CSV table of C-alpha atoms in Angstrom, one decimal:
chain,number,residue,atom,x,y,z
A,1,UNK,CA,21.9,-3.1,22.4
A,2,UNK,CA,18.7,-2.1,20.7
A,3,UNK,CA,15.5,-3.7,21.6
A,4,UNK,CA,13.9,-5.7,19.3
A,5,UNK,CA,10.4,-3.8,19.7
A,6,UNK,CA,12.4,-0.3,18.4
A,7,UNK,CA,15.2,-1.8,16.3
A,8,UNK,CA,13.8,-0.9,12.9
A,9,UNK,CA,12.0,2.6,14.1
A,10,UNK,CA,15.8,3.5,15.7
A,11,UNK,CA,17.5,2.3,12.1
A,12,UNK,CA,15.0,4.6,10.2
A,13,UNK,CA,15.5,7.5,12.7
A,14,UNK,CA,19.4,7.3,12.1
A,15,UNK,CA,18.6,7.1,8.4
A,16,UNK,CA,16.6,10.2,8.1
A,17,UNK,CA,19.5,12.1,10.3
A,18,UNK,CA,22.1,10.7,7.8
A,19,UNK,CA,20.7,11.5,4.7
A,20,UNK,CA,19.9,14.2,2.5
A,21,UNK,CA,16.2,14.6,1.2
A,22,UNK,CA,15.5,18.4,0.2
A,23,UNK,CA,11.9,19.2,-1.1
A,24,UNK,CA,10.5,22.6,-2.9
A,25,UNK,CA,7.7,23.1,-4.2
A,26,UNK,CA,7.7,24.9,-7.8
A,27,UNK,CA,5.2,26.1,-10.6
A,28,UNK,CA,4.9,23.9,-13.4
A,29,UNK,CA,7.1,25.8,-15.8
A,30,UNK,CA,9.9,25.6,-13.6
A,31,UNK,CA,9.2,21.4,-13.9
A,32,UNK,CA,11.8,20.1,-16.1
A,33,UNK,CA,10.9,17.3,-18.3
A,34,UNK,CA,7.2,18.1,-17.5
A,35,UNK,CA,5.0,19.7,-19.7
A,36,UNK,CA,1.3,20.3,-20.9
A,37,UNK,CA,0.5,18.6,-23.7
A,38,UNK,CA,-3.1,17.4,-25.2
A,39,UNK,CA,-4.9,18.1,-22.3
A,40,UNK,CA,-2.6,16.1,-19.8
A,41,UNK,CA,0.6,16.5,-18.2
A,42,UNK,CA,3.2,14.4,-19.5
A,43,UNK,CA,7.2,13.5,-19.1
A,44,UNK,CA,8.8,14.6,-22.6
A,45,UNK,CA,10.1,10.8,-22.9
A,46,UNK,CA,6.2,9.5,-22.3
A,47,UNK,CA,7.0,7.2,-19.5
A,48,UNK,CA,7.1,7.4,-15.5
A,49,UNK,CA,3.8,8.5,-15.4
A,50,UNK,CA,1.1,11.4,-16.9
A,51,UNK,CA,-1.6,13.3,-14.9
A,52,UNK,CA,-5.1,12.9,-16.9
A,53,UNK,CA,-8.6,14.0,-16.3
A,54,UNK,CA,-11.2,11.5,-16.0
A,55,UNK,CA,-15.3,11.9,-15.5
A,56,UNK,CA,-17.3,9.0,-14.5
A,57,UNK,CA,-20.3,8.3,-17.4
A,58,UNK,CA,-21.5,5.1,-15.5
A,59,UNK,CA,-21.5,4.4,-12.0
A,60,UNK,CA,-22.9,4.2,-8.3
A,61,UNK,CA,-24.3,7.1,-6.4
A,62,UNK,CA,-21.4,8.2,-4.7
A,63,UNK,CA,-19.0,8.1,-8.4
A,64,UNK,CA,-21.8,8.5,-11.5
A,65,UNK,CA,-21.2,12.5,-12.7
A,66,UNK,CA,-18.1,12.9,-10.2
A,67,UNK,CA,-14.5,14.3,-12.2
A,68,UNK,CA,-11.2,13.7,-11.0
A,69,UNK,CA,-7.5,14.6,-12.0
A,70,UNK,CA,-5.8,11.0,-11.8
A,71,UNK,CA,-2.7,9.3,-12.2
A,72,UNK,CA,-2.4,7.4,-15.5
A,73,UNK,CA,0.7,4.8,-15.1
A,74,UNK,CA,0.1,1.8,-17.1
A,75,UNK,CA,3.7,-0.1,-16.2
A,76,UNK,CA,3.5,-2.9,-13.8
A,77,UNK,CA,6.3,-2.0,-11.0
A,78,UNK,CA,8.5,-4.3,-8.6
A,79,UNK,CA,7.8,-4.2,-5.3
A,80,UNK,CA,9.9,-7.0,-3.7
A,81,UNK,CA,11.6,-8.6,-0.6
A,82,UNK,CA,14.7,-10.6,-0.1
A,83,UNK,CA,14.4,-13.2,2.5
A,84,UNK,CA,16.3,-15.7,4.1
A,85,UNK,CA,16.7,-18.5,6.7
A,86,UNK,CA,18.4,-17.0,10.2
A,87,UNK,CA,19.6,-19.0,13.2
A,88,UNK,CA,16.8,-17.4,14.6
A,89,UNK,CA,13.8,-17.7,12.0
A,90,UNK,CA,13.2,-15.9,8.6
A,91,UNK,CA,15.2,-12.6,8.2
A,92,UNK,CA,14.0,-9.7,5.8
A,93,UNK,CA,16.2,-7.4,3.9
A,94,UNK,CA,14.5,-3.9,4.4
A,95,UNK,CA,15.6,-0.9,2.0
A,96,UNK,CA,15.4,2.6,4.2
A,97,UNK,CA,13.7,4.1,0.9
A,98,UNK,CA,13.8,8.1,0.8
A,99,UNK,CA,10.8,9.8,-0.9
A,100,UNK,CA,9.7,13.2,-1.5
A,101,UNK,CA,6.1,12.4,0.0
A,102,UNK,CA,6.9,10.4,2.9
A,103,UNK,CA,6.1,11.6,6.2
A,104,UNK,CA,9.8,12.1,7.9
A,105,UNK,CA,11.4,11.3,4.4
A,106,UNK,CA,12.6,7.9,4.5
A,107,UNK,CA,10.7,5.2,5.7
A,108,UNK,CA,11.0,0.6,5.4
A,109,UNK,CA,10.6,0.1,1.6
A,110,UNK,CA,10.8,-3.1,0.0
A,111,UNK,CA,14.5,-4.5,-1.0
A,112,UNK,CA,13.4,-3.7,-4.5
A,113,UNK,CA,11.0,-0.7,-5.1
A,114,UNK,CA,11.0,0.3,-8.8
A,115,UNK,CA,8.9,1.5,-11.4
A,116,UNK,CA,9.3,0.3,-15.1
A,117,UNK,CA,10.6,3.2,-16.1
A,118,UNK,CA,12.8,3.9,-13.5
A,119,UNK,CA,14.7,0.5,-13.8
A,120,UNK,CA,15.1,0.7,-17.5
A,121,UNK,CA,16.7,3.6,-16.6
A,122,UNK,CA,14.8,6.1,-18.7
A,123,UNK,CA,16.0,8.7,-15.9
A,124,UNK,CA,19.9,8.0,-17.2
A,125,UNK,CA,20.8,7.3,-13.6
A,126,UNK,CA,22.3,4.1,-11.9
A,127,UNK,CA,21.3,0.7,-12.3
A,128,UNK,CA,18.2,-0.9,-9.6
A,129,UNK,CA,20.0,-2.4,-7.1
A,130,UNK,CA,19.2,-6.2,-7.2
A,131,UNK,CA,17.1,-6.5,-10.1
A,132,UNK,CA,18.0,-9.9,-11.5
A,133,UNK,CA,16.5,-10.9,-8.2
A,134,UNK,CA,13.2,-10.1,-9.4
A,135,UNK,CA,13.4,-10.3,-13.8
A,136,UNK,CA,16.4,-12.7,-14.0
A,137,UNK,CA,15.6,-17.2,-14.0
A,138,UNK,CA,15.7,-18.0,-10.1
A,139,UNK,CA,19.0,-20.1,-10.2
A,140,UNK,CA,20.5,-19.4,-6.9
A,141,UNK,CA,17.2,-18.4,-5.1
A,142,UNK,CA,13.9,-19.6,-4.7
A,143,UNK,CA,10.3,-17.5,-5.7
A,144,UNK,CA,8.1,-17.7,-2.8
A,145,UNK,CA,5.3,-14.9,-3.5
A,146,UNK,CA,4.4,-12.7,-7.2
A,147,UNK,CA,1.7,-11.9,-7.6
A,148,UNK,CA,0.0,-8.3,-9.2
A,149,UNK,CA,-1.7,-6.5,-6.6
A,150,UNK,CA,-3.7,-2.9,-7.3
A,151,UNK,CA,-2.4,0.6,-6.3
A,152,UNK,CA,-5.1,3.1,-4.8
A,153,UNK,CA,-7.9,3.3,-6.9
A,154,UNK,CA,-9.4,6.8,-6.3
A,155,UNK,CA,-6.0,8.2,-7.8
A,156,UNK,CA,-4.5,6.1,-9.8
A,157,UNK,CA,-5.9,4.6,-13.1
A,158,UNK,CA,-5.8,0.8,-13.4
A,159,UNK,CA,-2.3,0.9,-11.9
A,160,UNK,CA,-0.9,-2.9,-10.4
A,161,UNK,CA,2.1,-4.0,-9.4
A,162,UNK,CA,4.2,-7.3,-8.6
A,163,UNK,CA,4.7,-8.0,-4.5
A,164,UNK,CA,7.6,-10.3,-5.0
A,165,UNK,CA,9.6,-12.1,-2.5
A,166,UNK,CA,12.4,-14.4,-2.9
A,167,UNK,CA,14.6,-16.7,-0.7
A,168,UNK,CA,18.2,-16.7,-0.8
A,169,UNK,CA,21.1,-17.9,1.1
A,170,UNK,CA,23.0,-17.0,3.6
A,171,UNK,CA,25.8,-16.0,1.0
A,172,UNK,CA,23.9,-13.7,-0.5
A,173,UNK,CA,25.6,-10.3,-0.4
A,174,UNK,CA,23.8,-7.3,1.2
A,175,UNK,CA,24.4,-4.0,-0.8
A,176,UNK,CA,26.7,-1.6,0.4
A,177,UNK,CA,25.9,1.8,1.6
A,178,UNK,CA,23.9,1.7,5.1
A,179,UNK,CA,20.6,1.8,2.5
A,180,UNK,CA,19.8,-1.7,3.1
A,181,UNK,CA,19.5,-4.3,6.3
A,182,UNK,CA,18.8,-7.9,7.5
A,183,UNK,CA,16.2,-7.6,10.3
A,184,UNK,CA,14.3,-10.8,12.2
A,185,UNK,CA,11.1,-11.6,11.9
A,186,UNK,CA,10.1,-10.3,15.1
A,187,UNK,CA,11.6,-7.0,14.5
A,188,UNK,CA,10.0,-6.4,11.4
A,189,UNK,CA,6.3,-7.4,13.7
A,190,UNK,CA,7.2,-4.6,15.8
A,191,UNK,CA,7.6,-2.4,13.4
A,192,UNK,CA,4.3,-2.0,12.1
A,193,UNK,CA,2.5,-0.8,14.6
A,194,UNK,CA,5.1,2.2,14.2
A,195,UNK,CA,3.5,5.5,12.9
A,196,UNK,CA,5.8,6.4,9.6
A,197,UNK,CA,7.7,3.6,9.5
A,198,UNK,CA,6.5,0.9,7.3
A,199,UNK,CA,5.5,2.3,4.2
A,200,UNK,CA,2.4,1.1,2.1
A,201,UNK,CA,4.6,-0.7,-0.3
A,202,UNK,CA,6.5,-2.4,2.3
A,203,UNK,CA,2.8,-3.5,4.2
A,204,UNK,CA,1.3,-4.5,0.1
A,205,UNK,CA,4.0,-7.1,0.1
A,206,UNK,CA,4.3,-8.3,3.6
A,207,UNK,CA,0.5,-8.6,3.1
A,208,UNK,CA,0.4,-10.4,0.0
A,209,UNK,CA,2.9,-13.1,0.8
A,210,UNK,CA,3.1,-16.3,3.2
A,211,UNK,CA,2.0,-14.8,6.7
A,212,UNK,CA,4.5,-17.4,8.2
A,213,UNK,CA,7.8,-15.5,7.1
A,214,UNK,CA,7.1,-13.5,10.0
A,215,UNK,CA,6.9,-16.0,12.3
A,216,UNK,CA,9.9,-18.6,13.9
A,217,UNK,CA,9.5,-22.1,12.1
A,218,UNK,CA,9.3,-24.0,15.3
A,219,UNK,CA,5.9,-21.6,16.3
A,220,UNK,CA,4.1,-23.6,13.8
A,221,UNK,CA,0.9,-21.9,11.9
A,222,UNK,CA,0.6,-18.0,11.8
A,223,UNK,CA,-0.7,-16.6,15.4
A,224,UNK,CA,0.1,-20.2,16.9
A,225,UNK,CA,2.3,-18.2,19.6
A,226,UNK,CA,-1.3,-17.2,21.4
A,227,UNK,CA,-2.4,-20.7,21.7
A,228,UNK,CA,-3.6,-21.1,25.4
A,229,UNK,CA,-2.8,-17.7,25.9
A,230,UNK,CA,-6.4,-16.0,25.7
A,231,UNK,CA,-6.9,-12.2,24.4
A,232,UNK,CA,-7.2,-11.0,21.1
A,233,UNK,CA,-3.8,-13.0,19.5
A,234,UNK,CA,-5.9,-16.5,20.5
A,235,UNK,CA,-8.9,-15.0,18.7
A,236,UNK,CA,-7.1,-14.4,15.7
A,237,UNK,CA,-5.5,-17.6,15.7
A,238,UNK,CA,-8.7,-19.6,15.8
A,239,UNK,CA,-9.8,-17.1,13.4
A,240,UNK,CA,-6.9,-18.1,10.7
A,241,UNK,CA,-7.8,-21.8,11.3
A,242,UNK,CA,-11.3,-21.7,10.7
A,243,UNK,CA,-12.6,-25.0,9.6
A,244,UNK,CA,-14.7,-23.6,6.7
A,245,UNK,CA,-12.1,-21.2,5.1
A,246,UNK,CA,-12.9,-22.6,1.7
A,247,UNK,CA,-16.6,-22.2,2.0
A,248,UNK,CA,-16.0,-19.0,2.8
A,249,UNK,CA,-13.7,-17.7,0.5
A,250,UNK,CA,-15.6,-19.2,-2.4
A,251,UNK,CA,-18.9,-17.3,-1.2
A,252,UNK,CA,-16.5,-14.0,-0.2
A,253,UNK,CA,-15.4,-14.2,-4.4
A,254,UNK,CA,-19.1,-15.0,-5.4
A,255,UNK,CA,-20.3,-12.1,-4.0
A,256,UNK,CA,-17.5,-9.8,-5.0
A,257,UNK,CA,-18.0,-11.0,-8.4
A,258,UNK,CA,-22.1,-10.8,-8.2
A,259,UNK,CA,-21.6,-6.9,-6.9
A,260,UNK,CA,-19.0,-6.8,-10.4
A,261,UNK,CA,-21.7,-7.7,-12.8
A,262,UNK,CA,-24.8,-5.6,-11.3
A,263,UNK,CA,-22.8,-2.3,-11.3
A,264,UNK,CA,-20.4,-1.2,-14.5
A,265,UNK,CA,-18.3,1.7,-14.0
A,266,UNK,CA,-17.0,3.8,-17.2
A,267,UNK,CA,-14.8,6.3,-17.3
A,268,UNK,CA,-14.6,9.2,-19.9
A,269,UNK,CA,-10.8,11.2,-21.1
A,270,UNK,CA,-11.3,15.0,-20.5
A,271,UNK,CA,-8.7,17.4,-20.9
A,272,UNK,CA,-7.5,19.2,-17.7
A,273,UNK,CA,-8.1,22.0,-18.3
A,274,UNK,CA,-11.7,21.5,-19.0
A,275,UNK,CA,-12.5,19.4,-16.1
A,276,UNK,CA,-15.7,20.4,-14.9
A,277,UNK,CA,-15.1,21.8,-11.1
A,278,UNK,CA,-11.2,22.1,-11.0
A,279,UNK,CA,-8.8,25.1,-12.5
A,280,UNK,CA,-5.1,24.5,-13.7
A,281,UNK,CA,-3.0,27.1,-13.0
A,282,UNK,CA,1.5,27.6,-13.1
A,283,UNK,CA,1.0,26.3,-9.1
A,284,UNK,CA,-1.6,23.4,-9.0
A,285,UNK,CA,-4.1,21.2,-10.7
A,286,UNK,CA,-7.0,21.5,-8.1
A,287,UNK,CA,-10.9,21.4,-7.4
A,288,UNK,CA,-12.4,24.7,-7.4
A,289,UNK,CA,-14.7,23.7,-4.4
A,290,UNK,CA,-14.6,20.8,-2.4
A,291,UNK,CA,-15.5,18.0,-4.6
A,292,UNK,CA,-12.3,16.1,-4.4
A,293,UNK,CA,-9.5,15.6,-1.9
A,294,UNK,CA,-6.3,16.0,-4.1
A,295,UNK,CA,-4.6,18.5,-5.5
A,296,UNK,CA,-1.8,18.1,-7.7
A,297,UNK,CA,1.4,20.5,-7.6
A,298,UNK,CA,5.1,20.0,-8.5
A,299,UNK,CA,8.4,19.9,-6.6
A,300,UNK,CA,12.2,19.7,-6.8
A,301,UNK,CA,13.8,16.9,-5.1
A,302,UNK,CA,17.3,16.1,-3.9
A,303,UNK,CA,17.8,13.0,-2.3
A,304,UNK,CA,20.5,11.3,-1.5
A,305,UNK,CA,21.5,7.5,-3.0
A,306,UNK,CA,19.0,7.4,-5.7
A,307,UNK,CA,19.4,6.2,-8.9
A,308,UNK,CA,19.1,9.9,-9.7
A,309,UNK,CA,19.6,12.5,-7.0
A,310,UNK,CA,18.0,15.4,-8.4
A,311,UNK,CA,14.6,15.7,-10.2
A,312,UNK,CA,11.4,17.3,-10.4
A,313,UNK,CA,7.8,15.5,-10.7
A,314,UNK,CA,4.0,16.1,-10.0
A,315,UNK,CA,3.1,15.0,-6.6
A,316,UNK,CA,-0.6,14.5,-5.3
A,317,UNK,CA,-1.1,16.1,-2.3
A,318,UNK,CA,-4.1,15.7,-0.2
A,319,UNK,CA,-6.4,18.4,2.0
A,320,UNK,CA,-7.2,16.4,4.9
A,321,UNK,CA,-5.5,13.7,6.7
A,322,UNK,CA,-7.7,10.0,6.7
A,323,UNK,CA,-9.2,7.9,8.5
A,324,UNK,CA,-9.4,3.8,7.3
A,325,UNK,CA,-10.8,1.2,9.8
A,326,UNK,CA,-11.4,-2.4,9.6
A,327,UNK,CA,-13.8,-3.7,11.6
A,328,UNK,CA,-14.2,-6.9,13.7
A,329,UNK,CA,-16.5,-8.6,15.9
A,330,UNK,CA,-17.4,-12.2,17.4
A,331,UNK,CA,-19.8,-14.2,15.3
A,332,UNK,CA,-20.2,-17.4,16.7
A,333,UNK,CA,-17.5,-17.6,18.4
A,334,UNK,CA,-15.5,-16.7,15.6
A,335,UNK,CA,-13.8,-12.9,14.8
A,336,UNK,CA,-14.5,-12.0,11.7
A,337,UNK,CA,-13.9,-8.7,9.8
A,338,UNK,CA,-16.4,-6.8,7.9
A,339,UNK,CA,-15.3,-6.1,4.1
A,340,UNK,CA,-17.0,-3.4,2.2
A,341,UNK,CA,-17.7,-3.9,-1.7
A,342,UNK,CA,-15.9,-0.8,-2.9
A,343,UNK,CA,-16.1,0.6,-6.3
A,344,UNK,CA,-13.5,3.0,-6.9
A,345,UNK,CA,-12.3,5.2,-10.0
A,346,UNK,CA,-9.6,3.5,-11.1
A,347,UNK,CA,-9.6,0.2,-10.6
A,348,UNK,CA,-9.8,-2.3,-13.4
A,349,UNK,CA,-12.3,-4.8,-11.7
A,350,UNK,CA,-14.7,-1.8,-10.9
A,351,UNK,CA,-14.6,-3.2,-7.4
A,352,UNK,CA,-12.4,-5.1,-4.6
A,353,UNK,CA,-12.6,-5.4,-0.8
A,354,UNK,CA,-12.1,-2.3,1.0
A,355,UNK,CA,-11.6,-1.6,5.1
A,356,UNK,CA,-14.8,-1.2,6.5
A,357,UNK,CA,-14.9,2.3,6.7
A,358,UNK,CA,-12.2,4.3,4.2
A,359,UNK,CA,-12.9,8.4,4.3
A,360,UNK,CA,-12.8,10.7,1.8
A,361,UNK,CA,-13.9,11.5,-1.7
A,362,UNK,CA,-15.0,8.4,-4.1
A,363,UNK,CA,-15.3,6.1,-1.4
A,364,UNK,CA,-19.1,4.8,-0.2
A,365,UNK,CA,-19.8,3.0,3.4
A,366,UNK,CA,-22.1,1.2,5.2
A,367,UNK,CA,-24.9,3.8,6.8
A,368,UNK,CA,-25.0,4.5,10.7
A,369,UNK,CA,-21.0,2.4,10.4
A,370,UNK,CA,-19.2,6.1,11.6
A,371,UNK,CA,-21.3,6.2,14.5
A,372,UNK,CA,-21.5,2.8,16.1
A,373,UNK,CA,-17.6,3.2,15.8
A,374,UNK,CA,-18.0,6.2,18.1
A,375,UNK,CA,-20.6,4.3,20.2
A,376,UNK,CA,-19.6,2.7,23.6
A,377,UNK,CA,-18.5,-0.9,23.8
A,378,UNK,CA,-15.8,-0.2,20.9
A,379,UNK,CA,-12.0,-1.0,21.1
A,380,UNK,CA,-9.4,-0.4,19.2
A,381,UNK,CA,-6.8,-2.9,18.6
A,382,UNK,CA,-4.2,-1.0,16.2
A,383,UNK,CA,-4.2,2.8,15.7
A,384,UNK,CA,-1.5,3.8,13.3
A,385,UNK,CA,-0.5,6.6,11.1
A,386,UNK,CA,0.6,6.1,7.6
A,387,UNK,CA,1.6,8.0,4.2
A,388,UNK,CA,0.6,7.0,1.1
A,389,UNK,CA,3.4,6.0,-1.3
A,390,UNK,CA,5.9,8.9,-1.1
A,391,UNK,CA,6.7,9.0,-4.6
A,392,UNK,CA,3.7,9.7,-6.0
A,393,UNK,CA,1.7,11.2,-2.8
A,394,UNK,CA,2.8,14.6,-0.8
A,395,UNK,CA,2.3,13.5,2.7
A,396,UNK,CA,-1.0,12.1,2.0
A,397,UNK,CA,-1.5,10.7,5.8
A,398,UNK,CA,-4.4,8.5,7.2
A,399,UNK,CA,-4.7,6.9,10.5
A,400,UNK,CA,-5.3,2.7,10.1
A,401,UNK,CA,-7.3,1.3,13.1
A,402,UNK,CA,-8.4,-2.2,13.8
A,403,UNK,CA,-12.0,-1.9,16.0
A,404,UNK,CA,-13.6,-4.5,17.7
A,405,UNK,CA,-17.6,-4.0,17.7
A,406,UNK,CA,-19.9,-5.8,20.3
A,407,UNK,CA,-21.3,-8.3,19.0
A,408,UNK,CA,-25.0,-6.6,19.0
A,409,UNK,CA,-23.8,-3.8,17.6
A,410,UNK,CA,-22.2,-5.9,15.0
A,411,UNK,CA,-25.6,-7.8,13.9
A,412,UNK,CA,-26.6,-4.5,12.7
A,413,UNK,CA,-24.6,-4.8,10.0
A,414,UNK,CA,-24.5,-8.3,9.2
A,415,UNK,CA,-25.4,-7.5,5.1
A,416,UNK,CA,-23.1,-4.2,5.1
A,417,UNK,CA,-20.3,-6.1,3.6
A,418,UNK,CA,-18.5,-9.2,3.7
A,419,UNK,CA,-17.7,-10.9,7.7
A,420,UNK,CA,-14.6,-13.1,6.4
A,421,UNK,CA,-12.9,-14.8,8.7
A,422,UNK,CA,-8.8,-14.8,9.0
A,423,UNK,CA,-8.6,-17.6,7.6
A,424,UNK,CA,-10.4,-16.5,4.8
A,425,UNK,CA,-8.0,-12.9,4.3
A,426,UNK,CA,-5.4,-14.7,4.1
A,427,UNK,CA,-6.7,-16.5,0.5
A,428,UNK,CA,-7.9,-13.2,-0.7
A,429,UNK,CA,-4.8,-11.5,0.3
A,430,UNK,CA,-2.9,-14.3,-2.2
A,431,UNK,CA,-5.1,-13.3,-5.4
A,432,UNK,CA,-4.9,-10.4,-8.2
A,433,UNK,CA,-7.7,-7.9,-7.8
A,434,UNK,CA,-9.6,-8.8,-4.4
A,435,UNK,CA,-7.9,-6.9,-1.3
A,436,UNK,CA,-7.5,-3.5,-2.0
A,437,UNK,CA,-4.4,-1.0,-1.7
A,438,UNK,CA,-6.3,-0.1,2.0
A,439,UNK,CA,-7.5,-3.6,3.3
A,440,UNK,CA,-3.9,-5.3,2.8
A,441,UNK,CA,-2.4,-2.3,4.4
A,442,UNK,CA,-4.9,-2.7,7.3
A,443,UNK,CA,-4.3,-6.3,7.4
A,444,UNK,CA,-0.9,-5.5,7.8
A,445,UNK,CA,-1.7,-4.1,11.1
A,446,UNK,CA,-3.0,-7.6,12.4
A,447,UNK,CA,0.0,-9.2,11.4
A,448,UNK,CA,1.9,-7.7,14.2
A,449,UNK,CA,-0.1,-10.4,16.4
A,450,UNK,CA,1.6,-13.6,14.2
């Protein structure tokens, strides 16, 4: 029997044995369905998605002047999860979801991980599997979570979509094929703090919804299991019922929304091939020098059990590998995490909530932050590695880690950011436009401790 701490990392590992996912990259011209049009590269039916040029007129330091090849995808998506009540606690329906980007190919998606385009079926292929759950009236199931949450903001232009989960009954027929499976609560825990395995979509949602699906019902609040038990799983549970939650997610907003209004940032079209810094050749859209991360280039895909099972599409592919960590301390007597006030490219609000510390091109953070992480006295909770959404990213990896700074190290930074409580994530995590695409998937890693 498989042990509950593997079950879904084993699943996944059978999965990518089983299936077939093929990858090639090939020039542009060989792309069909893609083209060059007006500056941009575009499907012919105007959907999915189009690759655009963007240069920042208005902005902080770290964005004012910089230009950047970026994905425009102005459809809202589904990203949902079917749950339900099990003899032993809440169950999850996981989707082994194969794409081209994903480190090891298929990784834990949502139950329901579409695009608009794709479940219209602009493509021509088969139907979304479960759909009605999440565009149909709720008649024989109950909406728990929906709410719009951002994609990454330094590649993608205003893009959001709906983390959606729903509650059915036990009647409720899982789909055929092996793609798709009931796992417990604790199962799903264990999973991630799995490198590969839970992908960011699957983290968005898990983030974004009731943190006490993923406990048993009888275990009462989130992280109540650590009560009397001492370590870091008591600390988080005292810090999910601090007492002044409210106060400090009103003051968490105000301050979000102050940084909004002292700093616009405005974004100007320019064609590809005249971005400033980057050439556009058969091969790749890429920075001449080393002014951004990405580069964008296009494969052929095969995989097996799509709606479609052969294609080609643009992929952004990054030059380095990551590194995001959110960072926690002790402040009287409570841990609390520090939040950075990132402005970011593409993201409607101009700002959200970042980790502490997020690497890479069009991200700023706290001065002297890098070091004291390196400095003695630090621990790391969570260390795990994670790919961007496969079907837009080429095994764009970072590693996630959750650090615990001494408390004097700490003070140093007490006006680098936001300290917010648990207590205090877990509103933000509930709202449109706070957390962004990075902090819920580094929350994500604390919620292995409920």
């Amino acid at each position: 029997m498989p042990s509950p701490d593997t079950a879904i990392a084993d699943w996944i590992a059978e999965r990518r044995r089983q299936g077939t996912l093929e990858i090639q990259r090939i020039p542009f011209s060989a792309c069909a369905d893609w083209h060059f049009e007006g500056g941009r590269l575009r499907h012919r039916s105007g959907r999915f998605f189009t690759i655009v040029g963007c240069h920042c007129e208005v902005g902080p330091a770290h964005l004012a002047g910089l230009d950047l090849a970026m994905i425009d995808q102005p459809e809202v998506g589904i990203l949902g999860f079917v749950v339900r009540r099990g003899p032993a606690g809440w169950e999850w329906l996981l989707q082994a979801k194969a794409e081209p980007g994903n480190v090891g190919g298929t990784q834990v998606g949502p139950s329901v991980q579409a695009t608009r385009s794709n479940y219209m079926r602009v493509h021509g292929g088969s139907p979304t599997r479960m759909l009605e759950l999440f565009t149909g009236s709720p008649a024989a199931w109950h909406v728990l979570t929906d709410v719009e949450q951002s994609e990454q903001g330094d590649r993608f232009c205003g893009k959001y979509n709906r983390n959606v989960v729903v509650e059915v009954d036990g009647a409720f027929p899982t789909p055929d094929g092996g793609l798709w499976r009931w796992f417990g609560h604790r199962e799903l825990r264990a999973a991630l703090h799995g490198d590969y395995v839970v992908n960011t979509d699957a983290r968005s949602v898990i983030c974004s919804a009731d943190w006490g699906l993923l406990g048993a019902p009888e275990a009462g609040p989130p992280f109540a299991r650590w009560r009397g038990r001492g370590g870091l799983g008591e600390q988080l549970l005292d810090s999910a019922a601090e007492p002044a939650a409210e106060a400090g997610y009103a003051d968490a907003c105000a301050r979000l929304d102050a940084a909004r209004r002292a700093q616009a940032v405005r974004l100007a079209p320019v064609a590809l091939d005249a971005l400033p810094g980057w050439r556009v050749d058969d091969w790749e859209i890429a920075p001449a020098g080393a002014a951004a991360d990405q580069v964008v280039q296009a494969y052929a895909v095969h995989a097996e059990g799509r709606e479609v099972e052969y294609w080609c599409q643009p992929l952004v592919a990054s030059r380095a590998p990551g590194r995001i960590v959110l960072v926690c301390a002790r402040h009287a007597g409570v841990l609390r995490f520090l939040l950075n006030v990132s402005f970011e490219f593409g993201l409607r609000e101009g700002a959200q909530f970042a980790p502490s510390y997020v690497s890479g091109c069009g991200h700023a953070n706290p001065d002297g932050l890098l070091a004291a992480l390196a400095g003695a006295g630090a621990v790391v909770h969570a260390s795990v590695m994670q790919s961007d959404e496969g079907g837009r990213f080429m095994a764009s990896v970072a590693r996630y880690e959750i650090v615990e700074l001494p408390a004097e190290t700490a003070a140093g930074f007490a006006d680098a950011g936001v300290w917010a409580s648990l207590a205090v994530l877990r509103r933000l995590s509930r709202r449109r436009g706070l957390l962004n695409n990075e902090m819920r998937s580094a929350l994500s890693l604390l919620l292995a401790w409920v």
